[in-house]
Short mmCIF file of C-alpha atoms in Angstrom, two decimals:
data_model
loop_
_atom_site.label_atom_id
_atom_site.label_comp_id
_atom_site.label_asym_id
_atom_site.label_seq_id
_atom_site.Cartn_x
_atom_site.Cartn_y
_atom_site.Cartn_z
CA UNK H 1308 0.00 0.00 0.00
CA UNK H 1309 1.45 3.29 -1.04
CA UNK H 1310 2.21 5.99 1.50
CA UNK H 1311 1.52 9.67 0.89
CA UNK H 1312 4.30 11.87 2.05
CA UNK H 1313 4.29 15.58 2.32
CA UNK H 1314 7.38 17.56 1.71
CA UNK H 1315 8.80 18.51 5.07
CA UNK H 1316 11.35 21.00 3.91
CA UNK H 1317 10.77 24.16 1.97
CA UNK H 1318 13.80 25.76 0.40
CA UNK H 1319 13.33 29.41 -0.39
CA UNK H 1320 16.15 31.47 -1.83
CA UNK H 1321 16.91 35.09 -0.95
CA UNK H 1322 15.84 36.25 -4.32
CA UNK H 1323 12.56 34.52 -3.97
CA UNK H 1324 12.16 36.05 -0.52
CA UNK H 1325 12.72 39.52 -1.87
CA UNK H 1326 10.44 38.83 -4.78
CA UNK H 1327 7.87 37.66 -2.34
CA UNK H 1328 8.11 40.93 -0.46
CA UNK H 1329 7.76 42.94 -3.64
CA UNK H 1330 5.01 40.78 -5.03
CA UNK H 1331 2.80 39.64 -2.20
CA UNK H 1332 0.23 38.44 -4.63
CA UNK H 1333 2.65 35.92 -6.12
CA UNK H 1334 2.93 34.11 -2.81
CA UNK H 1335 -0.18 32.36 -3.75
CA UNK H 1336 1.67 30.68 -6.60
CA UNK H 1337 4.72 29.81 -4.46
CA UNK H 1338 2.64 28.42 -1.63
CA UNK H 1339 1.35 25.58 -3.60
CA UNK H 1340 1.23 22.28 -1.94
CA UNK H 1341 2.23 19.31 -4.01
CA UNK H 1342 1.63 15.87 -2.91
CA UNK H 1343 3.96 13.46 -4.70
CA UNK H 1344 4.32 9.81 -4.53
CA UNK H 1345 7.77 8.34 -4.06
CA UNK H 1346 9.08 6.36 -6.99
CA UNK H 1347 10.35 3.57 -4.88
CA UNK H 1348 6.87 3.20 -3.41
CA UNK H 1349 5.36 2.78 -6.81
CA UNK H 1350 4.07 -0.72 -7.17
CA UNK H 1351 4.03 -2.59 -10.40
CA UNK H 1352 0.32 -3.29 -9.79
CA UNK H 1353 -0.19 0.47 -10.34
CA UNK H 1354 -2.51 0.71 -7.30
CA UNK H 1355 -1.25 4.12 -6.08
CA UNK H 1356 -3.09 7.24 -6.98
CA UNK H 1357 -1.77 10.72 -7.30
CA UNK H 1358 -3.75 13.51 -5.63
CA UNK H 1359 -3.08 17.08 -6.50
CA UNK H 1360 -4.88 20.04 -4.99
CA UNK H 1361 -4.98 23.26 -6.99
CA UNK H 1362 -4.60 26.29 -4.71
CA UNK H 1363 -5.82 28.71 -7.38
CA UNK H 1364 -9.04 26.78 -7.85
CA UNK H 1365 -9.74 26.73 -4.09
CA UNK H 1366 -9.01 30.45 -3.69
CA UNK H 1367 -11.22 31.35 -6.64
CA UNK H 1368 -14.05 29.32 -5.20
CA UNK H 1369 -13.72 31.09 -1.84
CA UNK H 1370 -13.65 34.50 -3.56
CA UNK H 1371 -16.70 33.71 -5.65
CA UNK H 1372 -18.56 32.53 -2.55
CA UNK H 1373 -17.84 35.75 -0.61
CA UNK H 1374 -18.50 38.19 -3.41
CA UNK H 1375 -22.10 39.43 -3.88
CA UNK H 1376 -24.01 38.18 -6.88
CA UNK H 1377 -23.70 40.33 -9.95
CA UNK H 1378 -26.83 42.26 -10.68
CA UNK H 1379 -27.92 42.62 -14.21
CA UNK H 1380 -29.28 46.11 -14.92
CA UNK H 1381 -32.75 46.01 -16.49
CA UNK H 1382 -34.09 49.03 -18.24
CA UNK H 1383 -37.11 50.71 -16.46
CA UNK H 1384 -40.31 50.59 -18.42
CA UNK H 1385 -41.46 53.82 -19.93
CA UNK H 1386 -44.12 55.65 -17.83
CA UNK H 1387 -47.50 55.46 -19.41
CA UNK H 1388 -49.15 58.82 -19.78
CA UNK H 1389 -52.82 59.07 -18.72
CA UNK H 1390 -55.36 60.46 -21.04
CA UNK H 1391 -57.86 63.19 -20.19
CA UNK H 1392 -60.68 60.79 -19.30
CA UNK H 1393 -58.55 58.98 -16.70
CA UNK H 1394 -57.47 62.27 -15.14
CA UNK H 1395 -61.07 63.41 -14.90
CA UNK H 1396 -62.10 60.05 -13.41
CA UNK H 1397 -59.39 60.34 -10.73
CA UNK H 1398 -60.49 63.88 -9.92
CA UNK H 1399 -64.11 62.75 -9.69
CA UNK H 1400 -63.17 59.89 -7.36
CA UNK H 1401 -61.15 62.27 -5.16
CA UNK H 1402 -64.05 64.72 -5.06
CA UNK H 1403 -66.48 61.94 -4.08
CA UNK H 1404 -64.15 60.85 -1.29
CA UNK H 1405 -63.97 64.42 -0.01
CA UNK H 1406 -67.75 64.73 -0.14
CA UNK H 1407 -68.15 61.42 1.67
CA UNK H 1408 -65.79 62.55 4.41
CA UNK H 1409 -67.70 65.82 4.64
CA UNK H 1410 -71.03 63.97 4.90
CA UNK H 1411 -69.67 61.73 7.64
CA UNK H 1412 -68.33 64.76 9.51
CA UNK H 1413 -71.65 66.57 9.11
CA UNK H 1414 -73.58 63.52 10.32
CA UNK H 1415 -71.36 63.22 13.39
CA UNK H 1416 -71.80 66.92 14.13
CA UNK H 1417 -75.58 66.64 13.74
CA UNK H 1418 -75.75 63.60 16.02
CA UNK H 1419 -73.63 65.37 18.61
CA UNK H 1420 -75.83 68.47 18.40
CA UNK H 1421 -79.01 66.39 18.70
CA UNK H 1422 -77.58 64.59 21.71
CA UNK H 1423 -76.69 67.92 23.30
CA UNK H 1424 -80.18 69.30 22.62
CA UNK H 1425 -81.75 66.14 24.06
CA UNK H 1426 -79.67 66.51 27.20
CA UNK H 1427 -80.70 70.16 27.42
CA UNK H 1428 -84.37 69.23 27.03
CA UNK H 1429 -84.07 66.58 29.72
CA UNK H 1430 -82.34 69.04 32.02
CA UNK H 1431 -85.04 71.64 31.45
CA UNK H 1432 -87.78 69.03 31.95
CA UNK H 1433 -86.19 67.95 35.23
CA UNK H 1434 -85.91 71.56 36.40
CA UNK H 1435 -89.50 72.23 35.34
CA UNK H 1436 -90.71 69.15 37.19
CA UNK H 1437 -88.76 70.23 40.24
CA UNK H 1438 -90.28 73.69 40.11
CA UNK H 1439 -93.79 72.20 39.90
CA UNK H 1440 -93.48 70.39 43.21
CA UNK H 1441 -95.76 71.90 45.88
CA UNK H 1442 -92.92 73.01 48.17
CA UNK H 1443 -91.23 74.86 45.29
CA UNK H 1444 -94.41 76.06 43.61
CA UNK H 1445 -95.51 77.64 46.86
CA UNK H 1446 -92.54 80.00 46.64
CA UNK H 1447 -93.74 81.32 43.26
CA UNK H 1448 -97.24 82.22 44.49
CA UNK H 1449 -98.11 85.74 45.58
CA UNK H 1450 -101.22 86.54 47.64
CA UNK H 1451 -102.63 89.88 46.46
CA UNK H 1452 -104.83 91.63 49.03
CA UNK H 1453 -107.08 94.58 48.30
CA UNK H 1454 -106.30 97.62 50.52
CA UNK H 1455 -109.98 97.94 51.50
CA UNK H 1456 -109.63 94.79 53.62
CA UNK H 1457 -107.02 96.43 55.82
CA UNK H 1458 -109.72 98.72 57.23
CA UNK H 1459 -110.96 95.80 59.30
CA UNK H 1460 -109.14 95.31 62.54
CA UNK H 1461 -109.03 91.54 62.18
CA UNK H 1462 -107.06 91.72 58.92
CA UNK H 1463 -103.84 91.76 60.98
CA UNK H 1464 -104.38 88.05 61.65
CA UNK H 1465 -104.14 87.33 57.91
CA UNK H 1466 -101.02 89.45 57.41
CA UNK H 1467 -99.25 88.00 60.46
CA UNK H 1468 -100.03 84.44 59.36
CA UNK H 1469 -98.69 85.00 55.84
CA UNK H 1470 -95.52 86.55 57.27
CA UNK H 1471 -95.10 83.62 59.68
CA UNK H 1472 -95.30 81.11 56.83
CA UNK H 1473 -92.85 83.26 54.83
CA UNK H 1474 -95.30 83.44 51.94
CA UNK H 1475 -95.19 86.29 49.48
CA UNK H 1476 -98.06 88.78 49.62
CA UNK H 1477 -98.69 92.27 48.31
CA UNK H 1478 -101.21 95.02 48.98
CA UNK H 1479 -102.65 95.99 45.58
CA UNK H 1480 -105.92 97.39 44.31
CA UNK H 1481 -108.03 94.62 42.80
CA UNK H 1482 -110.79 94.63 40.19
CA UNK H 1483 -113.22 93.51 42.86
CA UNK H 1484 -113.22 95.53 46.09
CA UNK H 1485 -112.53 93.56 49.31
CA UNK H 1486 -111.09 90.65 47.28
CA UNK H 1487 -108.01 88.41 47.49
CA UNK H 1488 -106.39 86.95 44.38
CA UNK H 1489 -103.28 84.89 43.58
CA UNK H 1490 -100.60 85.19 40.90
CA UNK H 1491 -97.93 82.68 39.91
CA UNK H 1492 -94.47 83.43 38.52
CA UNK H 1493 -93.49 81.64 35.32
CA UNK H 1494 -89.67 81.79 35.15
CA UNK H 1495 -89.50 79.48 32.12
CA UNK H 1496 -91.39 82.05 30.01
CA UNK H 1497 -89.51 85.14 31.15
CA UNK H 1498 -88.60 87.18 34.16
CA UNK H 1499 -91.82 89.25 34.24
CA UNK H 1500 -94.25 86.48 33.21
CA UNK H 1501 -97.15 86.16 35.62
CA UNK H 1502 -100.15 83.86 35.60
CA UNK H 1503 -103.25 85.03 37.39
CA UNK H 1504 -105.05 82.18 39.09
CA UNK H 1505 -108.76 81.65 38.59
CA UNK H 1506 -109.60 81.65 42.28
CA UNK H 1507 -111.02 84.90 43.71
CA UNK H 1508 -112.01 85.27 47.37
CA UNK H 1509 -114.35 88.12 48.20
CA UNK H 1510 -114.64 89.00 51.90
CA UNK H 1511 -117.99 90.62 52.69
CA UNK H 1512 -119.55 91.83 55.86
CA UNK H 1513 -123.04 90.89 56.89
CA UNK H 1514 -124.58 94.16 55.68
CA UNK H 1515 -122.95 93.96 52.23
CA UNK H 1516 -124.05 90.36 51.82
CA UNK H 1517 -127.65 91.21 52.71
CA UNK H 1518 -127.66 93.88 50.00
CA UNK H 1519 -126.38 91.28 47.51
CA UNK H 1520 -129.09 88.79 48.49
CA UNK H 1521 -131.79 91.42 48.09
CA UNK H 1522 -130.49 92.37 44.62
CA UNK H 1523 -130.45 88.74 43.49
CA UNK H 1524 -133.93 88.13 44.86
CA UNK H 1525 -135.32 91.13 42.97
CA UNK H 1526 -133.61 89.99 39.80
CA UNK H 1527 -135.11 86.52 40.12
CA UNK H 1528 -138.58 87.85 40.83
CA UNK H 1529 -138.54 90.14 37.80
CA UNK H 1530 -137.24 87.30 35.54
CA UNK H 1531 -134.79 89.70 33.93
CA UNK H 1532 -131.00 89.61 33.80
CA UNK H 1533 -130.04 92.74 35.70
CA UNK H 1534 -126.69 94.03 36.71
CA UNK H 1535 -127.46 94.32 40.41
CA UNK H 1536 -126.69 98.00 40.54
CA UNK H 1537 -126.11 99.43 43.99
CA UNK H 1538 -124.71 96.20 45.49
CA UNK H 1539 -121.57 94.09 45.43
CA UNK H 1540 -123.16 91.85 42.80
CA UNK H 1541 -122.60 94.38 40.00
CA UNK H 1542 -118.75 94.25 39.95
CA UNK H 1543 -118.86 90.48 40.39
CA UNK H 1544 -121.04 90.03 37.32
CA UNK H 1545 -118.81 92.37 35.32
CA UNK H 1546 -115.76 90.37 36.32
CA UNK H 1547 -117.44 87.11 35.33
CA UNK H 1548 -118.47 88.59 31.99
CA UNK H 1549 -114.86 89.51 31.22
CA UNK H 1550 -113.50 86.13 32.28
CA UNK H 1551 -115.97 83.29 32.63
CA UNK H 1552 -113.30 80.97 34.06
CA UNK H 1553 -113.08 82.93 37.30
CA UNK H 1554 -114.20 81.05 40.40
CA UNK H 1555 -115.54 83.49 42.99
CA UNK H 1556 -116.02 82.53 46.64
CA UNK H 1557 -117.95 84.80 49.02
CA UNK H 1558 -116.64 84.74 52.59
CA UNK H 1559 -119.36 86.25 54.74
CA UNK H 1560 -118.35 87.34 58.21
CA UNK H 1561 -119.44 89.88 60.83
CA UNK H 1562 -116.58 92.29 61.62
CA UNK H 1563 -117.90 92.81 65.16
CA UNK H 1564 -117.62 89.14 66.06
CA UNK H 1565 -113.93 89.44 66.84
CA UNK H 1566 -114.67 91.84 69.70
CA UNK H 1567 -117.55 90.05 71.30
CA UNK H 1568 -116.97 87.83 74.29
CA UNK H 1569 -120.39 86.25 74.47
CA UNK H 1570 -121.86 83.74 72.06
CA UNK H 1571 -123.08 85.09 68.77
CA UNK H 1572 -126.03 83.58 66.91
CA UNK H 1573 -125.40 81.97 63.57
CA UNK H 1574 -125.30 84.23 60.54
CA UNK H 1575 -127.99 82.35 58.67
CA UNK H 1576 -130.46 83.00 61.48
CA UNK H 1577 -129.43 86.66 61.45
CA UNK H 1578 -130.06 86.85 57.71
CA UNK H 1579 -133.54 85.45 58.08
CA UNK H 1580 -134.45 87.79 60.92
CA UNK H 1581 -133.10 90.99 59.31
CA UNK H 1582 -134.21 90.35 55.73
CA UNK H 1583 -137.55 88.85 56.62
CA UNK H 1584 -137.03 86.07 54.07
CA UNK H 1585 -137.97 82.48 54.44
CA UNK H 1586 -135.48 79.66 54.18
CA UNK H 1587 -136.73 78.85 50.69
CA UNK H 1588 -135.97 82.36 49.46
CA UNK H 1589 -132.43 82.34 50.85
CA UNK H 1590 -131.78 78.88 49.41
CA UNK H 1591 -133.08 80.04 46.02
CA UNK H 1592 -130.59 82.91 46.02
CA UNK H 1593 -127.71 80.61 47.00
CA UNK H 1594 -128.61 78.05 44.31
CA UNK H 1595 -128.70 80.78 41.66
CA UNK H 1596 -125.31 82.14 42.70
CA UNK H 1597 -123.69 78.73 42.73
CA UNK H 1598 -125.22 77.08 39.67
CA UNK H 1599 -125.76 80.04 37.34
CA UNK H 1600 -122.85 82.28 38.27
CA UNK H 1601 -120.37 79.78 39.75
CA UNK H 1602 -120.23 81.79 43.00
CA UNK H 1603 -119.79 79.80 46.20
CA UNK H 1604 -120.81 81.00 49.64
CA UNK H 1605 -118.98 80.27 52.89
CA UNK H 1606 -120.20 81.67 56.19
CA UNK H 1607 -117.38 82.15 58.69
CA UNK H 1608 -117.23 83.33 62.27
CA UNK H 1609 -114.34 85.80 62.04
CA UNK H 1610 -111.00 86.72 60.54
CA UNK H 1611 -109.27 83.68 61.98
CA UNK H 1612 -111.45 81.40 59.84
CA UNK H 1613 -110.96 83.75 56.88
CA UNK H 1614 -107.21 83.36 57.34
CA UNK H 1615 -107.52 79.59 57.52
CA UNK H 1616 -109.56 79.58 54.31
CA UNK H 1617 -107.00 81.76 52.48
CA UNK H 1618 -104.15 79.49 53.62
CA UNK H 1619 -106.06 76.38 52.48
CA UNK H 1620 -106.65 77.91 49.02
CA UNK H 1621 -102.97 78.89 48.78
CA UNK H 1622 -101.81 75.36 49.56
CA UNK H 1623 -104.31 73.90 47.08
CA UNK H 1624 -103.04 76.22 44.34
CA UNK H 1625 -99.46 75.16 45.05
CA UNK H 1626 -100.41 71.50 44.55
CA UNK H 1627 -102.46 72.12 41.42
CA UNK H 1628 -99.65 72.16 38.74
CA UNK H 1629 -98.16 68.87 39.93
CA UNK H 1630 -101.57 67.20 40.00
CA UNK H 1631 -102.33 68.41 36.48
CA UNK H 1632 -99.00 66.98 35.34
CA UNK H 1633 -99.72 63.59 36.85
CA UNK H 1634 -103.21 63.53 35.34
CA UNK H 1635 -101.75 63.84 31.85
CA UNK H 1636 -100.76 60.18 32.00
CA UNK H 1637 -102.28 57.85 29.46
CA UNK H 1638 -104.33 55.94 32.07
CA UNK H 1639 -104.70 58.21 35.10
CA UNK H 1640 -107.33 55.96 36.70
CA UNK H 1641 -104.84 53.06 37.09
CA UNK H 1642 -103.47 53.22 40.62
CA UNK H 1643 -100.01 51.88 41.32
CA UNK H 1644 -100.00 48.71 43.35
CA UNK H 1645 -99.36 45.00 43.21
CA UNK H 1646 -102.99 44.24 42.35
CA UNK H 1647 -102.89 46.62 39.36
CA UNK H 1648 -99.51 45.55 38.01
CA UNK H 1649 -100.96 42.95 35.63
CA UNK H 1650 -99.98 39.34 35.05
CA UNK H 1651 -96.53 38.19 34.03
CA UNK H 1652 -96.42 36.01 30.90
CA UNK H 1653 -93.40 33.72 30.57
CA UNK H 1654 -91.73 32.60 27.36
CA UNK H 1655 -93.41 29.19 27.55
CA UNK H 1656 -96.86 30.85 27.59
CA UNK H 1657 -97.64 30.36 31.26
CA UNK H 1658 -99.72 33.22 32.54
CA UNK H 1659 -101.84 33.71 29.41
CA UNK H 1660 -104.88 32.13 31.03
CA UNK H 1661 -104.63 34.66 33.88
CA UNK H 1662 -104.53 37.44 31.29
CA UNK H 1663 -107.66 36.00 29.66
CA UNK H 1664 -109.33 35.93 33.09
CA UNK H 1665 -108.45 39.57 33.74
CA UNK H 1666 -109.79 40.52 30.31
CA UNK H 1667 -113.18 38.95 31.06
CA UNK H 1668 -113.28 40.58 34.50
CA UNK H 1669 -112.90 44.03 32.94
CA UNK H 1670 -116.50 43.85 31.77
CA UNK H 1671 -119.09 45.50 33.95
CA UNK H 1672 -120.72 43.28 36.62
CA UNK H 1673 -118.52 40.27 35.82
CA UNK H 1674 -117.15 38.76 39.02
CA UNK H 1675 -114.03 36.56 39.25
CA UNK H 1676 -116.31 33.53 39.75
CA UNK H 1677 -118.14 34.22 36.48
CA UNK H 1678 -114.84 34.78 34.69
CA UNK H 1679 -113.50 31.46 36.03
CA UNK H 1680 -116.59 29.67 34.69
CA UNK H 1681 -116.14 31.18 31.22
CA UNK H 1682 -112.43 30.34 31.19
CA UNK H 1683 -113.08 26.76 32.31
CA UNK H 1684 -115.38 26.27 29.31
CA UNK H 1685 -113.20 28.20 26.83
CA UNK H 1686 -109.54 28.42 28.00
CA UNK H 1687 -108.59 30.97 25.32
CA UNK H 1688 -110.31 33.73 23.31
CA UNK H 1689 -109.57 31.89 20.09
CA UNK H 1690 -111.59 28.87 21.23
CA UNK H 1691 -114.53 31.11 22.13
CA UNK H 1692 -114.38 32.85 18.75
CA UNK H 1693 -114.33 29.48 17.00
CA UNK H 1694 -117.41 28.48 18.98
CA UNK H 1695 -119.15 31.68 17.87
CA UNK H 1696 -118.26 31.00 14.22
CA UNK H 1697 -119.67 27.47 14.41
CA UNK H 1698 -123.13 28.79 15.24
CA UNK H 1699 -125.47 29.94 12.51
CA UNK H 1700 -127.75 32.56 14.06
CA UNK H 1701 -126.92 35.76 15.95
CA UNK H 1702 -129.21 34.84 18.83
CA UNK H 1703 -127.44 31.54 19.40
CA UNK H 1704 -124.09 33.32 19.55
CA UNK H 1705 -125.35 35.86 22.09
CA UNK H 1706 -126.79 33.13 24.32
CA UNK H 1707 -123.82 30.75 24.01
CA UNK H 1708 -122.57 31.41 27.56
CA UNK H 1709 -125.98 31.91 29.16
CA UNK H 1710 -126.35 28.28 30.26
CA UNK H 1711 -123.00 27.93 32.03
CA UNK H 1712 -123.36 27.18 35.76
CA UNK H 1713 -121.60 29.40 38.26
CA UNK H 1714 -120.89 27.89 41.69
CA UNK H 1715 -120.61 30.49 44.41
CA UNK H 1716 -121.02 30.00 48.19
CA UNK H 1717 -122.50 26.53 47.80
CA UNK H 1718 -125.13 27.81 45.39
CA UNK H 1719 -125.41 27.41 41.66
CA UNK H 1720 -126.70 29.93 39.18
CA UNK H 1721 -126.42 30.50 35.47
CA UNK H 1722 -124.44 33.29 33.82
CA UNK H 1723 -127.54 34.56 32.10
CA UNK H 1724 -128.23 36.10 28.69
CA UNK H 1725 -127.15 39.63 29.66
CA UNK H 1726 -123.51 38.81 30.51
CA UNK H 1727 -123.34 36.32 27.65
CA UNK H 1728 -124.44 38.97 25.12
CA UNK H 1729 -121.99 41.49 26.61
CA UNK H 1730 -119.05 39.11 26.22
CA UNK H 1731 -120.12 38.40 22.63
CA UNK H 1732 -120.27 42.09 21.74
CA UNK H 1733 -116.91 42.71 23.38
CA UNK H 1734 -115.15 40.08 21.26
CA UNK H 1735 -116.91 40.57 17.93
CA UNK H 1736 -117.94 44.25 17.70
CA UNK H 1737 -116.25 46.35 15.00
CA UNK H 1738 -117.36 49.73 16.37
CA UNK H 1739 -114.86 51.04 18.97
CA UNK H 1740 -117.49 53.50 20.30
CA UNK H 1741 -120.08 50.77 20.96
CA UNK H 1742 -121.55 50.78 24.48
CA UNK H 1743 -121.52 47.19 25.73
CA UNK H 1744 -124.28 47.59 28.35
#
């Protein structure tokens, strides 16, 4: 077996060394490694092989591996020029995009403005509702007192009571002498907006009221519509002619009662004795004033009861706006409570039969026992309508439920034709204004 031997000794001359310094690139040629095979090791069988490694080939391979790949320059394609139609199409598309962005921006602005307005409306509604509460509405009322009432000594009781309650009042001349009216501030309509209430209280003494009764009695006896000249009735009728919505209340009192210590007879007995009228005549005058002229009469003992009446009217007027607001509901007669909350219907349909029972009970003079009997025979309205359709005549349909037995308190009775006909009309009538009874 042949042996590969590497040359152990390198002989380099001085000239070659100097040439190597001058030509460093030629060292690659001098540093070749040659692997030779000794001649004496050559076998006649020619089994040895000669291996030669080319340093130039190896170096070139390394250089080609490290160098970046050569890029072939390709000519750029010529830019295609757009025609006029394409330019216009691009401009149109850009304009549409701008318009779309403007529409979106406008829609967002509108939604934001609507939301702000809705919040403002809710805030104003809450403030309005708060101002309509009796405790707040009472602060906006002003009691207007005619100066003629201050001539009575007992009027100090009214003024002191209003000042104690910290209620607003003013001394102003009124259309009706000796009257008390009320005004309400409306801040939502303006600073100087006032609403004059319909209530008018007229405080009369016994003598003035007797003159009014005599004038009314003469007018009724003559069967003519007179003005009641010479009495307190004349300005009252003029006021009612100007505003028919006014509600006038006559407070009749004797100014001397406040200074008497002994018992005083009732005013109605005094009226009968001084006027010489019978009870029927006085009642006729009072009925005319109340029914024809909407004038109420209240007989009081003194200024303390007058003050109590004025305070009661003031409190009632403070509660009036809130009550009117609550009565605007769709069904004001439905009172809140567990019994009026209705029946809950589940997804599986449970509870529908209770709804059907409540619907039958809504009819007049239909008790829960009668409704239970109808529901036991026809568990749903659809079954009852099918039963009506199966009958030929109208009379048979109206009397379909008349023979059903109702068990109540150990007794049995029939529903009867009246309730049966009412249920039939309720389920089949086409006229929404039809009266079932």
